[in-house]
Each structure stands twice: as structure tokens, then as C-alpha cells.
Coordinates of N, CA and C and ligand atoms in Angstrom, one line a residue:
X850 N 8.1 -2.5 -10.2 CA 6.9 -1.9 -9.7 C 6.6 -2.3 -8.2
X851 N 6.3 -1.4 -7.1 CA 5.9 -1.9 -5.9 C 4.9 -0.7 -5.6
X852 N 4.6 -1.3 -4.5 CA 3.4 -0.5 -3.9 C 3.8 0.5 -2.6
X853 N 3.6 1.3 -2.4 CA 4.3 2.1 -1.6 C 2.7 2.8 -0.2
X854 N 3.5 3.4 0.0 CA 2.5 3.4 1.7 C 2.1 4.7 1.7
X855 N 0.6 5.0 1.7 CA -0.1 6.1 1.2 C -0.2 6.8 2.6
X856 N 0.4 8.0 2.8 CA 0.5 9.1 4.0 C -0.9 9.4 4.2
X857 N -1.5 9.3 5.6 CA -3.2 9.9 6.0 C -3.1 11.0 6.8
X858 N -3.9 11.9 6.7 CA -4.0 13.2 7.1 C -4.1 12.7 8.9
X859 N -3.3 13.5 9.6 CA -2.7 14.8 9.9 C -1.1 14.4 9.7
X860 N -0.9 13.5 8.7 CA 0.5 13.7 8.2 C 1.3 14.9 7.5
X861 N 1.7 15.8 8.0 CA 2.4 16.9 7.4 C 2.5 17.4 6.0
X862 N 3.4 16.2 5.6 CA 3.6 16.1 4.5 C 2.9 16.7 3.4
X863 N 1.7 15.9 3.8 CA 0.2 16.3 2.7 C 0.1 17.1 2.4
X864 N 0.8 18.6 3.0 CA 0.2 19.7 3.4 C 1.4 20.3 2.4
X865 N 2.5 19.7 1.8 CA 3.6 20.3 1.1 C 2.7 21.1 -0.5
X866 N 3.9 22.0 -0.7 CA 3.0 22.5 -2.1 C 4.5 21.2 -3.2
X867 N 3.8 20.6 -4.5 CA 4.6 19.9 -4.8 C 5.1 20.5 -5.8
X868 N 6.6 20.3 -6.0 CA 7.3 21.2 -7.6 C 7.0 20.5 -8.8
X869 N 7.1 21.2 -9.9 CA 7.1 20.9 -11.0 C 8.2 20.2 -11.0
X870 N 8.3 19.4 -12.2 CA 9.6 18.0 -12.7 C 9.8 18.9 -13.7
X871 N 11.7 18.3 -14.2 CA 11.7 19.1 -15.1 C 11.7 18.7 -16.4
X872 N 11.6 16.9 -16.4 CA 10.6 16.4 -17.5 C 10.2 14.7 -17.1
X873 N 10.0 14.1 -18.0 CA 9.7 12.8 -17.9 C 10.5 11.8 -18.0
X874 N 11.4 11.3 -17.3 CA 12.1 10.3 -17.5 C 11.9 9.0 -16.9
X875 N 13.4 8.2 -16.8 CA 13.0 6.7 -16.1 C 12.4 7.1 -14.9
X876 N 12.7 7.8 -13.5 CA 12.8 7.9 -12.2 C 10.9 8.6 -12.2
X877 N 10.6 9.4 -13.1 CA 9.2 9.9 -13.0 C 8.4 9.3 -13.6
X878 N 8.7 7.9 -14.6 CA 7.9 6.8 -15.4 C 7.7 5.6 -14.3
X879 N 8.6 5.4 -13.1 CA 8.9 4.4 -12.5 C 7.9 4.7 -11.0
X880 N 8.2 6.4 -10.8 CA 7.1 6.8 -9.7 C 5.4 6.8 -10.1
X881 N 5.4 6.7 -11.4 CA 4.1 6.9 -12.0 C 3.3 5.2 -12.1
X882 N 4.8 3.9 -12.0 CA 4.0 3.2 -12.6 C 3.6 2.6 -10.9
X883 N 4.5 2.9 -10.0 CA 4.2 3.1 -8.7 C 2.6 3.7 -8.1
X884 N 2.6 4.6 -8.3 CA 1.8 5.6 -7.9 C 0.1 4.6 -8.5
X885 N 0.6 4.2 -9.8 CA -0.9 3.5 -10.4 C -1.0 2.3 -9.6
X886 N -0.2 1.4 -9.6 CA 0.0 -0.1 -8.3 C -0.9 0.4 -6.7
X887 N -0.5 1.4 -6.3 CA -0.6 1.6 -5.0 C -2.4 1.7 -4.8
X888 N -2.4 2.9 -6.3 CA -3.9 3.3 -5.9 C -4.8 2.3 -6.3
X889 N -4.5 1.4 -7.2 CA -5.0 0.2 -7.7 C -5.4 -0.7 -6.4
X890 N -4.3 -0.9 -5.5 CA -4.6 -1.7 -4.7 C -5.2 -1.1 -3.5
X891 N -5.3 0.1 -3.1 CA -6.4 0.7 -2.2 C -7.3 1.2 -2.8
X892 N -8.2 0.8 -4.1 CA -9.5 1.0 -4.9 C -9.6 2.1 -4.9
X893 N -8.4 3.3 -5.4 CA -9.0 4.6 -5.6 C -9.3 4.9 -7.1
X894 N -9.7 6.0 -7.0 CA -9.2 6.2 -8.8 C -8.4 7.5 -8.9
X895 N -7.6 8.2 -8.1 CA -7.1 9.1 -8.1 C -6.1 9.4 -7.0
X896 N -4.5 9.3 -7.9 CA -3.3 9.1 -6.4 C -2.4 10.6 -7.2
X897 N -1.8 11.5 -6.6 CA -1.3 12.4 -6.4 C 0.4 12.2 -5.7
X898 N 1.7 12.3 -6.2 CA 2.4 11.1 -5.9 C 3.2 12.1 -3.9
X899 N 2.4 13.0 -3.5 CA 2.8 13.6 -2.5 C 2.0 12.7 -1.5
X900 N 1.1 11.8 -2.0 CA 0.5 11.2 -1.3 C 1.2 10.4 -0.9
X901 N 2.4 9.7 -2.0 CA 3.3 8.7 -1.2 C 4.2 9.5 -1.3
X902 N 4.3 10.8 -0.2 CA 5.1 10.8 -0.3 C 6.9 11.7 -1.2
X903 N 6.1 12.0 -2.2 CA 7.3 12.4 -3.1 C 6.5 14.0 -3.4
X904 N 6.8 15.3 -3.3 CA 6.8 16.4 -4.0 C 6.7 17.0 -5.3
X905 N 6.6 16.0 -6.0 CA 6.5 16.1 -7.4 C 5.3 16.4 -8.1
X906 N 5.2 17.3 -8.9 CA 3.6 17.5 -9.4 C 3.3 16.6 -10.6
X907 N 3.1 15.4 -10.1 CA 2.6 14.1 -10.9 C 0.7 13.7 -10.2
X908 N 0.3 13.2 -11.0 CA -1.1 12.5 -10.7 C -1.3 11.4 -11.9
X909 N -1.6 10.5 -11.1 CA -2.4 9.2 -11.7 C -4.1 9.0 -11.5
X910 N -4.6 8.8 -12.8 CA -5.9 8.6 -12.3 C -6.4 7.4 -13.5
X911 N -7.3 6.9 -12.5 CA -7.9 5.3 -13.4 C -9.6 5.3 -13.4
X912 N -10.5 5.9 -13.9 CA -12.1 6.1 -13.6 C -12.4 4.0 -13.7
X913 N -11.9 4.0 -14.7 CA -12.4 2.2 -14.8 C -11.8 1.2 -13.6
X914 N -12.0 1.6 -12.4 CA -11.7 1.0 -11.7 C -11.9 -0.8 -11.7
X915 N -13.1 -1.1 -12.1 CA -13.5 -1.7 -12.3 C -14.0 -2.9 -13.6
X916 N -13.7 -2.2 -14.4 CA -13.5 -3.2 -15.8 C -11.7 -2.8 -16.3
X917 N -12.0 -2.4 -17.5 CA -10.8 -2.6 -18.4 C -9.6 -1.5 -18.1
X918 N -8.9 -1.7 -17.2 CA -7.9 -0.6 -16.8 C -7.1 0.5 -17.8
X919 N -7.5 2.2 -17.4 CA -7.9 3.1 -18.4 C -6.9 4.3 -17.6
X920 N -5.6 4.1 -17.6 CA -4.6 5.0 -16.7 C -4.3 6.0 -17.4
X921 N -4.1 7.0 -16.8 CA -3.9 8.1 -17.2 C -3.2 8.9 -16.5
X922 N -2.0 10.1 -16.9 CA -0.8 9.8 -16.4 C -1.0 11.6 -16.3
X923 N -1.0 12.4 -15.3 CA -0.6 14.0 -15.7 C 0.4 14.6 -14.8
X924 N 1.5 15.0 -15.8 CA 2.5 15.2 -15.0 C 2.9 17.1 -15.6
X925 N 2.7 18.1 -14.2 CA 2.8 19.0 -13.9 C 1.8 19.8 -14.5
X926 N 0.5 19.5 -14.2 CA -0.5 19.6 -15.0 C -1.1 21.1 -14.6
X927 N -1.8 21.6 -15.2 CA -2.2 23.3 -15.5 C -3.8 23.7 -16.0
X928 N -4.4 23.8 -15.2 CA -5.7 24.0 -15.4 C -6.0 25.7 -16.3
X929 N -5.9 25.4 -17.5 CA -6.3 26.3 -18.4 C -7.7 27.2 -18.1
X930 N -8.8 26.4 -18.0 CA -10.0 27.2 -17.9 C -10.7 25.7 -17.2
X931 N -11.7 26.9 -16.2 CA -12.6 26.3 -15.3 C -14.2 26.9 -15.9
X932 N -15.4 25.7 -16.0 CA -16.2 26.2 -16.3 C -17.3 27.0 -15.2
X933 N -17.7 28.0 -15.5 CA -18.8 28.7 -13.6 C -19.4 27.6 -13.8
X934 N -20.1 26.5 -14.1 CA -21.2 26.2 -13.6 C -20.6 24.9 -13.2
X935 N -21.2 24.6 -11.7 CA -20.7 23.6 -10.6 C -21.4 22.0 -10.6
X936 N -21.1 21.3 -10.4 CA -21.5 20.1 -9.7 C -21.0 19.4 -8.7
X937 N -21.6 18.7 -7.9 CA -21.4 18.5 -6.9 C -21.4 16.7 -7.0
X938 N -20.1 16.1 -6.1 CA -20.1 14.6 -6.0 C -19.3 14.7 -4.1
X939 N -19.7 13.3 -4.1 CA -19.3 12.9 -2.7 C -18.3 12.7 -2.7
X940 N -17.1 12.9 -2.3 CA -15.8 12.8 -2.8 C -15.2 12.4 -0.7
X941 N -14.6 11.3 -1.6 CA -13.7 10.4 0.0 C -11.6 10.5 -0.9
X942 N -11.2 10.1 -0.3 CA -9.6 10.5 -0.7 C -8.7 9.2 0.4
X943 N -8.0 8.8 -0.7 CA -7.1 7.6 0.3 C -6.2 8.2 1.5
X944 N -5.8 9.5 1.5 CA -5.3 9.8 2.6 C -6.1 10.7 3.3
X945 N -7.8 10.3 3.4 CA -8.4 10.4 4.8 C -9.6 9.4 4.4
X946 N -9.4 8.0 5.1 CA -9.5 7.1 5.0 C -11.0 7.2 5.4
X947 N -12.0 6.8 4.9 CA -13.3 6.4 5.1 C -13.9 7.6 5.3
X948 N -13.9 8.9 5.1 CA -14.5 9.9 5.5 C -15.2 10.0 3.8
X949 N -16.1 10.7 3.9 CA -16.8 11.3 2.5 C -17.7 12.7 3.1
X950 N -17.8 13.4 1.8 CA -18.5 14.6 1.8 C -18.6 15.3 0.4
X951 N -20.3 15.6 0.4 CA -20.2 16.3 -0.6 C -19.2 17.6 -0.7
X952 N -18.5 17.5 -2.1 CA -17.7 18.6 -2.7 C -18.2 19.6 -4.2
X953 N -18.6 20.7 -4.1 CA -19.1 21.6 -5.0 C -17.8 21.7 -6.0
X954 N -17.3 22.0 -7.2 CA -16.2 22.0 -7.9 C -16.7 22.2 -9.6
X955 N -16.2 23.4 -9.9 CA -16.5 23.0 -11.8 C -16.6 22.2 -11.9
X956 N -17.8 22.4 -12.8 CA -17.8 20.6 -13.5 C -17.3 20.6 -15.3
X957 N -16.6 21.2 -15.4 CA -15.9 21.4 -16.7 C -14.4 21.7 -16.3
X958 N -13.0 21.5 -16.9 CA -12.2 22.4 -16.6 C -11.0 21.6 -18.3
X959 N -10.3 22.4 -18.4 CA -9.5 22.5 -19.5 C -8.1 22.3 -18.5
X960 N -7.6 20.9 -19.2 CA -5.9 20.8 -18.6 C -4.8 20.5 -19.7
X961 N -3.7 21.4 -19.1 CA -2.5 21.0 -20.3 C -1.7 20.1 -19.0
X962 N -0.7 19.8 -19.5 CA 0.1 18.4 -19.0 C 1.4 17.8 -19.8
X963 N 1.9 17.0 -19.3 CA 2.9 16.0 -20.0 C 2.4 15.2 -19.7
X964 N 2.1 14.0 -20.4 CA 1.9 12.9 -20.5 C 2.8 11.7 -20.1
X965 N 2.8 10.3 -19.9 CA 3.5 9.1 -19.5 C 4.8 9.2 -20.1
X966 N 4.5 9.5 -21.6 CA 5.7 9.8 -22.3 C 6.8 11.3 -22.5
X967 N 6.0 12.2 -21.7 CA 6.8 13.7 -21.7 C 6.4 14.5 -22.8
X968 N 5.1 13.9 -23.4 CA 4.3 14.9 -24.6 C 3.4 15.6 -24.3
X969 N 3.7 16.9 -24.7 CA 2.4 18.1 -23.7 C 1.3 17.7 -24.7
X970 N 0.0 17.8 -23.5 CA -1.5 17.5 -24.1 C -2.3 18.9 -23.5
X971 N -3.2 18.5 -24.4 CA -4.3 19.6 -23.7 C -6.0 18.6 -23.6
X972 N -6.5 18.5 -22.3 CA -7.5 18.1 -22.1 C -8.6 18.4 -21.7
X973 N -10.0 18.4 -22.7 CA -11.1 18.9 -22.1 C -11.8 18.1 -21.4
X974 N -11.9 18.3 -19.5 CA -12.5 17.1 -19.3 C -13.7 17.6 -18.4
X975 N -14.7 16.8 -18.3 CA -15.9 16.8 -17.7 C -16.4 15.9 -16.5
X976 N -17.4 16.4 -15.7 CA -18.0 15.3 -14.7 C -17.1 14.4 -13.7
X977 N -17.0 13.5 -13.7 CA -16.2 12.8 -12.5 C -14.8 12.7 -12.8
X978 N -14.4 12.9 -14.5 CA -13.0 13.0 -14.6 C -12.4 14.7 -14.1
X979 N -13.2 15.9 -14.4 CA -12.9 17.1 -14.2 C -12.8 17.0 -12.8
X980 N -14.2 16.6 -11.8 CA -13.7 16.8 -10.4 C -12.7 15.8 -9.6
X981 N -12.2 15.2 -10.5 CA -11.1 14.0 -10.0 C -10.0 15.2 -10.1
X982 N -9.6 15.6 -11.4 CA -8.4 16.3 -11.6 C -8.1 17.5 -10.6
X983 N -9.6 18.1 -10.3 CA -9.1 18.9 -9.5 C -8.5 18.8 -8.3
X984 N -10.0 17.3 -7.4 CA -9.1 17.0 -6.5 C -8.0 16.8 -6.2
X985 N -7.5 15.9 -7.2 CA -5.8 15.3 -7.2 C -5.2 16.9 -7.3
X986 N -5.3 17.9 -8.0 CA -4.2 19.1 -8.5 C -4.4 19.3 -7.3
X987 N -5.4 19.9 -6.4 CA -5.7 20.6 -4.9 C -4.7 19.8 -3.6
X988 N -4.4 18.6 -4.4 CA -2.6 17.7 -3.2 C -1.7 18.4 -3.5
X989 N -1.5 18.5 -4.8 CA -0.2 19.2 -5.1 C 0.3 21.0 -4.9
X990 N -1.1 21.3 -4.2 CA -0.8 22.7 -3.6 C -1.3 22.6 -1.8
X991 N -0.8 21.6 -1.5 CA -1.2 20.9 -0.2 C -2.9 21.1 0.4
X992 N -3.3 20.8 -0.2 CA -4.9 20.9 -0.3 C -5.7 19.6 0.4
X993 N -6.8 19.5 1.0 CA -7.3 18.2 1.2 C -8.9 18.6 0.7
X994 N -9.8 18.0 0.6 CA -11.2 18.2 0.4 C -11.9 18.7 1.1
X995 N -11.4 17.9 2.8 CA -11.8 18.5 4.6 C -11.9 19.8 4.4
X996 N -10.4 20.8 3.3 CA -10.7 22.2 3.8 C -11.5 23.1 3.5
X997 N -12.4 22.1 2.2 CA -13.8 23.1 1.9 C -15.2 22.8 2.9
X998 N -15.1 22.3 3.7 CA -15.5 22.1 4.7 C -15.9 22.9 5.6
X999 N -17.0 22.9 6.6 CA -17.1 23.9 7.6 C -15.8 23.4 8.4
X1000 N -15.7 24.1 9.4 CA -14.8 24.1 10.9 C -15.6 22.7 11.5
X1001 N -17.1 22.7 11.7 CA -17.1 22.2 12.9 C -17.3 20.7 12.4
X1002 N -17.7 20.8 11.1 CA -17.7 19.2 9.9 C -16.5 18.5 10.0
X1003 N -15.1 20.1 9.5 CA -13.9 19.1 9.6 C -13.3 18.7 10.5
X1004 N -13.7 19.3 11.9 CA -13.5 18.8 12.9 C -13.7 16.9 13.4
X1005 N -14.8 17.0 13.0 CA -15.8 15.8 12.8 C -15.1 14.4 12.6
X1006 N -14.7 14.8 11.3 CA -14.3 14.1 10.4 C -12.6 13.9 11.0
X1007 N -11.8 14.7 11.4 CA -10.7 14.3 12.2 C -10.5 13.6 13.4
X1008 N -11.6 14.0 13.9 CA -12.0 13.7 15.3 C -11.8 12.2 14.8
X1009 N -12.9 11.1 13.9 CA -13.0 10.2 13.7 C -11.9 8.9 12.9
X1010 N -11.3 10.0 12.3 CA -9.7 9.6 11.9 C -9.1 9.3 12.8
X1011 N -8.9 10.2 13.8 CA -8.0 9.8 15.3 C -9.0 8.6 15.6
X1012 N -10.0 8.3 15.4 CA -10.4 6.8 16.3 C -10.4 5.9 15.8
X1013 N -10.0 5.9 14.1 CA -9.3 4.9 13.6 C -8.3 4.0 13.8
X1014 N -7.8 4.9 14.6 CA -6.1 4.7 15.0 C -6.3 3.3 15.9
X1015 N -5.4 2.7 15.6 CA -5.5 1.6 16.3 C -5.3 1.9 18.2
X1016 N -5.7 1.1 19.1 CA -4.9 1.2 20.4 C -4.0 1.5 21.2
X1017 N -3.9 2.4 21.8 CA -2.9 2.6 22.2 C -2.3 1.5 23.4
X1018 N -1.4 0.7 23.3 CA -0.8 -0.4 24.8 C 0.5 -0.2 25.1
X1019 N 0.0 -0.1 26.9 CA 2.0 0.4 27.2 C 1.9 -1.6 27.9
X1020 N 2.9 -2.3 27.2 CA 3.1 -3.3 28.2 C 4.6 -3.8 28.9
Ligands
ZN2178 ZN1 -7.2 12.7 -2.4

């Protein structure tokens, strides 16, 4: 298990649509146990594994960030049914580091999946787990949150990513 290096927007990459796997083995049990390490140790609760990097339509998510660790593994996951009625949470994402903004999103949605083990499930999920899933699924069709955004918001918000950037020194 190691931790691997989470790509930040205007990284390319991010922008990939990710393929489906064509099932669960050692190499997609070993990126998953990855993928949970990494986000664990940048306190998210939701990593998408194009974030490090790999194209694969995998997502790891942990709500219990903070007590009893509660992982949950969806690999090439399929949003069956979306409920019309919305809720809205602040939503920040490890590959755009310190920005937040409210995001409007079903607040119900139905997902089928493979599981850790390569067993298809079907999940009804709600509230902070539904708008987690979506966000993470919206990586894997190169999506970021920025793009439900106005223009001149996400401008904003980029703008301020570039001044994250460390220094530039010619010496
Ligand atoms: Zn994200």
C-alpha cells in the first residue's frame, strides 16, 4: 500500500473520460487499497482513481472520516435513477485544493457497481453519500464541480489556485 500524488486542476489529465475495468482483480484491489491510503491522508472522503492519475472507472469513498473507518469501494459504477428533488452542500475536491462552493445535485440517486470483491451491488443512497457519489462519478467523465459554476466564479477560483503555486526563482 502507498500513497500516491493526487493531480490538481489545470492538470489535464483530470479532464480524461475514465474506462470501465473489465473486472476486479489483484492490480484493481491494489489501486483501490491505494486510492483509500492517499485520500485518507489528504482528509477527503472521496478519491476517484483518475485523480491519481489512472483512467479507470474506480471510486473510493470513506463518510467516517473521522471515527471508525467505513470504505467503500465502487468500481465502474452506474447511476440507475436520480431523484428531481435537489439539495445542496458545499462541496471542496482534493484536486482543487482549498476552493469550496455550494453544489446543487439530487439528493437521492440509485447505483449499481462492483464491489472490492467484483460483486455487482445495487445502492440506494441519500444526502452526503448520494452527492459524494456523484461528485466522484462527474471525475470519471472528466468533470470537476468548478464546471457547474458561473464563468466569472470559476474564474475566481482558478485565478486563486495559480497563487497557490509556490514561487517562482530563476537563481
Ligand atoms: Zn473531487
Amino acid at each position: 500500500m502507498s500513497i500516491r500524488k493526487i493531480l490538481t486542476e489545470p492538470d489535464k489529465i483530470l479532464r480524461q473520460v475514465s474506462k470501465p475495468v473489465e473486472g476486479v482483480g489483484n492490480e484493481e484491489q491494489n489501486l483501490m487499497r491505494d486510492m483509500l491510503d492517499t485520500m485518507y491522508a489528504a482528509k477527503g472522503i472521496g478519491l476517484a482513481a483518475i485523480q491519481v492519475g489512472i483512467p479507470k472507472r474506480i471510486i473510493v469513498i470513506d463518510l467516517n472520516k473521522d471515527e471508525k473507518k467505513n470504505p467503500m469501494y465502487f468500481v465502474n459504477p452506474i447511476i440507475k435513477q436520480k431523484n428531481s428533488v435537489n439539495s445542496i452542500y458545499e462541496e471542496g475536491c482534493l484536486s482543487v485544493p482549498n476552493q469550496f462552493a455550494e453544489i446543487e445535485r439530487p439528493n437521492k440517486c440509485e447505483v449499481e457497481y462492483l464491489d472490492f470483491d467484483g460483486k455487482k451491488q445495487l445502492l440506494k443512497a441519500e444526502g452526503l453519500l448520494a452527492t459524494c457519489i456523484q461528485h466522484e462519478m462527474d471525475h470519471l467523465e472528466g468533470i470537476l464541480f468548478i464546471d457547474y459554476l458561473s464563468k466569472l466564479k470559476k474564474s475566481m477560483i482558478l485565478k486563486k489556485l495559480s497563487k497557490n503555486k509556490p514561487d517562482r526563482i530563476v537563481v
